[in-house]
Coordinates of C-alpha atoms in Angstrom, one line a residue:
X159 CA 25.4 -19.7 -6.6
X160 CA 22.8 -16.8 -6.3
X161 CA 24.7 -14.6 -8.8
X162 CA 24.6 -17.2 -11.5
X163 CA 20.9 -17.9 -10.9
X164 CA 20.0 -14.2 -11.1
X165 CA 22.1 -13.8 -14.2
X166 CA 20.3 -16.7 -15.8
X167 CA 16.8 -15.4 -14.9
X168 CA 17.8 -11.8 -16.0
X169 CA 18.8 -13.1 -19.4
X170 CA 15.4 -14.7 -19.9
X171 CA 14.0 -11.2 -20.5
X172 CA 14.1 -8.9 -23.6
X173 CA 17.0 -6.5 -23.1
X174 CA 20.5 -6.0 -24.6
X175 CA 22.2 -5.4 -21.3
X176 CA 25.1 -7.3 -19.9
X177 CA 24.8 -8.6 -16.3
X178 CA 27.6 -7.2 -14.0
X179 CA 26.5 -7.6 -10.4
X180 CA 23.6 -7.5 -8.1
X181 CA 22.5 -6.0 -4.8
X182 CA 19.6 -7.2 -2.7
X183 CA 17.0 -4.5 -1.9
X184 CA 15.7 -5.3 1.5
X185 CA 13.0 -2.6 1.9
X186 CA 10.1 -5.0 1.2
X187 CA 8.8 -7.6 3.6
X188 CA 7.2 -10.0 1.2
X189 CA 9.0 -10.4 -2.1
X190 CA 12.7 -10.9 -3.0
X191 CA 14.0 -7.9 -4.8
X192 CA 17.4 -7.3 -6.5
X193 CA 19.0 -4.4 -8.1
X194 CA 20.7 -5.8 -11.3
X195 CA 23.7 -3.7 -12.2
X196 CA 24.8 -3.9 -15.8
X197 CA 27.9 -2.8 -17.7
X198 CA 26.1 0.4 -18.7
X199 CA 22.9 2.1 -17.6
X200 CA 19.9 1.6 -17.2
X201 CA 20.1 -0.8 -14.4
X202 CA 17.2 -3.1 -13.6
X203 CA 15.1 -4.4 -10.7
X204 CA 14.5 -8.2 -10.7
X205 CA 11.8 -9.4 -8.4
X206 CA 10.6 -12.8 -7.2
X207 CA 6.9 -12.6 -6.2
X208 CA 6.0 -14.5 -3.0
X209 CA 3.7 -17.3 -4.2
X210 CA 2.9 -18.1 -0.6
X211 CA 1.3 -14.7 0.0
X212 CA 0.0 -14.1 -3.5
X213 CA -2.0 -17.1 -4.7
X214 CA -2.3 -16.0 -8.3
X215 CA 1.0 -14.4 -9.3
X216 CA 0.3 -14.3 -13.1
X217 CA -2.8 -12.2 -12.6
X218 CA -0.9 -9.9 -10.1
X219 CA 1.8 -9.2 -12.7
X220 CA -0.8 -8.7 -15.4
X221 CA -2.5 -6.1 -13.2
X222 CA 0.5 -4.0 -12.6
X223 CA 1.8 -4.2 -16.2
X224 CA -1.6 -3.1 -17.5
X225 CA -1.7 -0.1 -15.1
X226 CA 1.8 0.9 -16.0
X227 CA 1.1 0.7 -19.7
X228 CA -2.1 2.7 -19.2
X229 CA -0.3 5.5 -17.4
X230 CA 2.5 5.5 -20.0
X231 CA -0.1 5.9 -22.8
X232 CA -1.8 8.8 -21.0
X233 CA 1.5 10.6 -20.6
X234 CA 3.2 9.8 -24.0
X235 CA 2.2 13.1 -25.5
X236 CA 4.2 15.1 -23.0
X237 CA 7.7 16.2 -23.8
X238 CA 10.5 15.0 -21.4
X239 CA 10.8 18.6 -20.1
X240 CA 7.1 18.7 -19.1
X241 CA 7.0 15.1 -17.8
X242 CA 8.4 15.4 -14.3
X243 CA 7.2 12.0 -13.0
X244 CA 8.6 8.6 -13.8
X245 CA 6.7 5.5 -14.9
X246 CA 7.3 1.9 -13.9
X247 CA 8.5 0.1 -17.1
X248 CA 8.2 -3.7 -17.2
X249 CA 10.1 -5.9 -19.6
X250 CA 8.7 -9.0 -21.3
X251 CA 10.5 -12.3 -21.5
X252 CA 12.0 -13.7 -24.7
X253 CA 8.9 -15.7 -25.1
X254 CA 6.9 -12.4 -24.8
X255 CA 5.4 -13.2 -21.4
X256 CA 5.2 -10.6 -18.6
X257 CA 6.9 -12.9 -16.1
X258 CA 9.4 -15.8 -16.0
X259 CA 8.5 -19.0 -14.2
X260 CA 11.5 -20.7 -12.7
X261 CA 12.1 -24.4 -12.2
X262 CA 11.1 -24.0 -8.5
X263 CA 7.7 -22.7 -9.6
X264 CA 8.8 -19.2 -8.6
X265 CA 7.7 -16.2 -10.6
X266 CA 9.9 -13.3 -11.6
X267 CA 9.3 -10.0 -13.2
X268 CA 11.8 -7.4 -14.4
X269 CA 11.5 -3.6 -14.6
X270 CA 13.9 -0.7 -15.3
X271 CA 15.5 0.9 -12.3
X272 CA 14.7 4.6 -11.7
X273 CA 18.0 6.3 -11.2
X274 CA 18.7 9.3 -9.0
X275 CA 15.8 8.5 -6.8
X276 CA 15.4 8.4 -3.0
X277 CA 12.9 6.9 -0.5
X278 CA 11.9 7.7 3.0
X279 CA 10.8 5.2 5.6
X280 CA 9.0 8.0 7.6
X281 CA 7.8 11.4 6.7
X282 CA 10.3 14.0 7.9
X283 CA 8.5 17.2 6.8
X284 CA 5.3 18.7 5.6
X285 CA 6.9 19.1 2.1
X286 CA 7.4 15.4 1.9
X287 CA 3.9 14.7 3.0
X288 CA 2.6 17.2 0.4
X289 CA 4.6 15.5 -2.4
X290 CA 3.4 12.1 -1.3
X291 CA -0.2 13.2 -1.5
X292 CA 0.3 14.9 -4.8
X293 CA 1.8 11.7 -6.3
X294 CA -1.0 9.5 -5.1
X295 CA -3.5 12.0 -6.5
X296 CA -1.8 11.8 -9.8
X297 CA -1.8 8.0 -9.8
X298 CA -5.5 7.8 -9.1
X299 CA -6.4 10.6 -11.6
X300 CA -4.4 9.0 -14.4
X301 CA -6.1 5.6 -13.7
X302 CA -9.6 7.0 -13.2
X303 CA -10.6 6.0 -16.7
X304 CA -9.2 2.5 -16.4
X305 CA -11.9 -0.2 -16.0
X306 CA -11.2 -1.4 -12.5
X307 CA -13.5 -4.4 -13.0
X308 CA -10.9 -5.9 -15.4
X309 CA -8.3 -6.2 -12.6
X310 CA -7.9 -9.3 -10.5
X311 CA -8.5 -9.1 -6.8
X312 CA -5.0 -10.3 -5.7
X313 CA -5.9 -10.3 -2.0
X314 CA -9.6 -11.1 -1.6
X315 CA -11.5 -9.2 1.1
X316 CA -8.5 -7.1 1.8
X317 CA -10.5 -4.1 3.1
X318 CA -13.9 -5.8 3.4
X319 CA -15.1 -4.6 6.8
X320 CA -17.8 -7.2 7.1
X321 CA -15.2 -9.9 6.5
X322 CA -12.9 -8.4 9.1
X323 CA -15.7 -8.3 11.7
X324 CA -16.6 -11.9 11.0
X325 CA -13.0 -12.9 11.6
X326 CA -13.0 -10.8 14.8
X327 CA -16.3 -12.3 16.1
X328 CA -15.1 -15.8 15.4
X329 CA -11.8 -15.1 17.3
X330 CA -13.8 -13.6 20.1
X331 CA -15.9 -16.7 20.5
X332 CA -12.9 -19.0 20.7
X333 CA -10.3 -17.1 22.7
X334 CA -9.3 -17.6 26.3
X335 CA -10.8 -15.7 29.3
X336 CA -7.4 -14.3 30.0
X337 CA -7.2 -12.7 26.5
X338 CA -10.7 -11.4 26.8
X339 CA -9.9 -9.7 30.1
X340 CA -6.7 -8.1 28.7
X341 CA -8.3 -6.9 25.5
X342 CA -11.6 -5.7 27.1
X343 CA -11.2 -2.0 26.3
X344 CA -10.1 -2.7 22.7
X345 CA -13.0 -5.1 22.2
X346 CA -15.4 -2.5 23.4
X347 CA -14.0 0.1 20.9
X348 CA -14.5 -2.4 18.1
X349 CA -18.1 -3.1 19.1
X350 CA -19.0 0.6 19.6
X351 CA -17.7 1.6 16.1
X352 CA -19.3 -1.3 14.1
X353 CA -22.0 0.8 12.4
X354 CA -19.8 3.7 11.5
X355 CA -17.0 1.5 10.2
X356 CA -19.3 -0.1 7.7
X357 CA -20.4 3.3 6.1
X358 CA -17.8 3.3 3.3
X359 CA -18.4 -0.4 2.5
X360 CA -22.1 0.2 2.3
X361 CA -21.6 3.1 -0.1
X362 CA -19.3 1.0 -2.2
X363 CA -21.6 -1.9 -2.4
X364 CA -24.6 0.3 -3.3
X365 CA -22.6 1.9 -6.1
X366 CA -22.9 5.4 -4.6
X367 CA -19.1 5.4 -4.4
X368 CA -17.6 3.9 -7.6
X369 CA -14.9 1.3 -7.9
X370 CA -11.6 2.6 -9.0
X371 CA -8.1 1.4 -9.6
X372 CA -6.5 1.5 -6.1
X373 CA -2.9 0.9 -5.1
X374 CA -3.6 -0.5 -1.6
X375 CA -0.1 0.0 -0.1
X376 CA 0.4 3.7 0.0
X377 CA 3.0 4.0 2.8
X378 CA 5.5 6.8 2.2
X379 CA 8.3 4.2 1.5
X380 CA 6.5 3.3 -1.7
X381 CA 7.0 6.8 -3.1
X382 CA 10.2 7.6 -5.0
X383 CA 11.5 11.2 -4.7
X384 CA 14.2 13.0 -6.6
X385 CA 17.2 14.5 -4.9
X386 CA 15.3 17.7 -4.3
X387 CA 12.5 15.7 -2.6
X388 CA 10.0 16.1 -5.4
X389 CA 7.7 13.1 -6.0
X390 CA 8.8 10.9 -8.9
X391 CA 6.9 7.7 -8.9
X392 CA 4.5 5.5 -6.9
X393 CA 6.1 2.0 -6.8
X394 CA 5.3 -1.5 -5.4
X395 CA 2.1 -2.0 -7.4
X396 CA 1.7 -5.7 -6.5
X397 CA -1.5 -4.9 -4.7
X398 CA -3.2 -2.9 -7.4
X399 CA -6.8 -4.0 -7.6
X400 CA -10.4 -2.6 -7.6
X401 CA -11.3 -0.5 -4.6
X402 CA -12.4 3.0 -3.5
X403 CA -10.3 6.1 -3.2
X404 CA -10.8 6.2 0.5
X405 CA -8.7 3.0 1.0
X406 CA -5.6 4.6 -0.6
X407 CA -6.0 8.0 1.0
X408 CA -6.8 6.5 4.4
X409 CA -3.9 4.0 4.5
X410 CA -1.4 6.7 3.5
X411 CA -2.7 9.0 6.3
X412 CA -2.6 6.1 8.8
X413 CA 1.1 5.4 8.1
X414 CA 2.5 8.9 7.9
X415 CA 0.6 10.7 10.7
X416 CA 1.4 8.5 13.7
X417 CA 3.9 10.3 15.9
X418 CA 5.2 6.9 17.2
X419 CA 6.1 3.5 15.9
X420 CA 3.2 1.2 15.1
X421 CA 3.9 -1.0 18.1
X422 CA 4.7 1.7 20.6
X423 CA 3.3 0.5 23.9
X424 CA 3.5 3.9 25.7
X425 CA 0.3 5.4 24.4
X426 CA 1.2 8.8 25.7
X427 CA 3.6 9.0 22.8
X428 CA 0.9 8.1 20.2
X429 CA -0.7 11.2 18.6
X430 CA -2.0 12.1 15.2
X431 CA 0.1 14.6 13.3
X432 CA -2.5 17.0 11.9
X433 CA 0.0 19.1 10.1
X434 CA 1.2 16.1 8.0
X435 CA -2.5 15.2 7.4
X436 CA -3.2 18.7 6.1
X437 CA -0.1 18.8 3.9
X438 CA -0.8 15.3 2.4
X439 CA -4.4 16.2 1.8
X440 CA -3.4 19.5 0.1
X441 CA -1.2 17.7 -2.3
X442 CA -3.7 14.9 -2.9
X443 CA -6.6 17.3 -3.6
X444 CA -4.5 19.5 -5.8
X445 CA -4.2 16.6 -8.3
X446 CA -7.4 14.6 -7.5
X447 CA -10.2 17.1 -6.6
X448 CA -11.6 17.4 -10.1
X449 CA -11.8 13.6 -10.4
X450 CA -13.7 13.1 -7.1
X451 CA -17.5 13.2 -6.8
X452 CA -19.0 15.3 -4.0
X453 CA -19.8 12.1 -2.1
X454 CA -16.3 10.8 -2.4
X455 CA -15.0 14.2 -1.2
X456 CA -17.4 14.3 1.7
X457 CA -16.3 11.0 3.1
X458 CA -12.5 11.3 2.4
X459 CA -11.6 12.0 6.1
X460 CA -13.7 9.0 7.1
X461 CA -11.4 6.9 4.9
X462 CA -8.5 7.9 7.2
X463 CA -10.5 6.9 10.3
X464 CA -11.6 3.6 8.7
X465 CA -8.2 2.6 7.6
X466 CA -6.7 3.3 11.0
X467 CA -9.5 1.3 12.6
X468 CA -9.2 -1.7 10.3
X469 CA -5.6 -2.4 11.0
X470 CA -6.3 -2.1 14.7
X471 CA -9.1 -4.6 14.3
X472 CA -6.8 -7.0 12.5
X473 CA -4.1 -6.7 15.2
X474 CA -6.7 -7.3 17.9
X475 CA -8.2 -10.3 16.0
X476 CA -4.7 -11.9 15.6
X477 CA -4.1 -11.4 19.4
X478 CA -7.3 -13.2 20.2
X479 CA -6.4 -15.9 17.7
X480 CA -3.0 -16.6 19.3
X481 CA -0.8 -14.6 16.9
X482 CA -1.2 -16.7 13.8
X483 CA -0.8 -14.0 11.1
X484 CA 1.5 -11.2 12.2
X485 CA 5.0 -11.9 13.6
X486 CA 5.3 -11.0 17.2
X487 CA 8.2 -10.4 19.6
X488 CA 6.4 -10.9 22.9
X489 CA 3.0 -12.3 24.1
X490 CA 1.0 -9.1 24.0
X491 CA 2.7 -7.5 20.9
X492 CA -0.4 -7.6 18.8
X493 CA -2.6 -6.2 21.6
X494 CA -0.1 -3.3 22.0
X495 CA -0.3 -2.7 18.2
X496 CA -4.1 -2.7 18.4
X497 CA -4.1 -0.3 21.3
X498 CA -1.7 1.9 19.4
X499 CA -4.0 2.2 16.4
X500 CA -7.1 2.9 18.6
X501 CA -5.2 5.6 20.4
X502 CA -4.2 7.1 17.0
X503 CA -7.9 6.9 16.0
X504 CA -9.0 8.8 19.1
X505 CA -6.3 11.5 18.6
X506 CA -7.5 11.9 15.0
X507 CA -11.2 12.1 16.0
X508 CA -10.5 14.6 18.8
X509 CA -8.6 16.9 16.4
X510 CA -11.2 16.7 13.7
X511 CA -13.9 18.0 16.0
X512 CA -17.3 16.9 17.0
X513 CA -19.0 18.4 14.0
X514 CA -17.8 15.6 11.8
X515 CA -15.2 14.9 9.2
X516 CA -14.9 17.7 6.8
X517 CA -12.4 18.1 4.0

């Protein structure tokens, strides 16, 4: 019985709470996450990390615990009245480990539940975009002095453009004539943008843009807000690893500024919401601008273009490969997703103007 299993696992951690009931939290697509209700607050969040997706779960958990502890230490001098944001708090097991390994070789971690919080699946206003940007800026600023090289790369080559192009070119060489014909326009876009889409990677590899702690999953649903829609906490830190600031800023912009669903096939409905972009950027720079180098600041908008492009490239590659990675609902689902992202990219580029990408 699931309830008994969860109670057993919950009781392997260091707490004095009494298990009362549980509720599955279904917002994530990878891990199994449960709200553990106890006889008195605080409640807890118990999570099973997907070992099939994440190959080294212990290092993943150590990453996010280390970052959480670092932020907590940075903010410990603030009084509760001045400390408006919340911090993810992880509990150790009774054997003082950061995770519990079950009999089925599954890995679990436990954190305190943040009460009186709300999430949004989509941005509904400029104010929400602004608060989301502000919270990401705070996260990156608070971790800017953390040695990112000590973090494990939980998903190797995640935003490596050269790796993604190699995957694309291999798929291109093996796909059918029919797929080549259907994807002709999208393939040409990928080929035309190859040089520009390597700019950020080249700057990172040369050391001109430094490695930082990055979150790598900055969609708005990973931001907790209070009841007044003020940002509380950035959650879901499973993908915390070394990266550059442009990855996090760009991925957030990609996910909040599309006027349509990610797989909307009617491209007339796909436009880039510039007002949300400006609001998010304003909040982000309010917290982050002093921590950015002039070069990082200069290329920040290119981060948005690059992250929109890379997911389009991945959708296209999967279409050419026969849909082996992303779940699809119909034969050309991944191609529609790719076209969607490339239309979003064009809308963004058109609105930014021909004189380049300026903050």
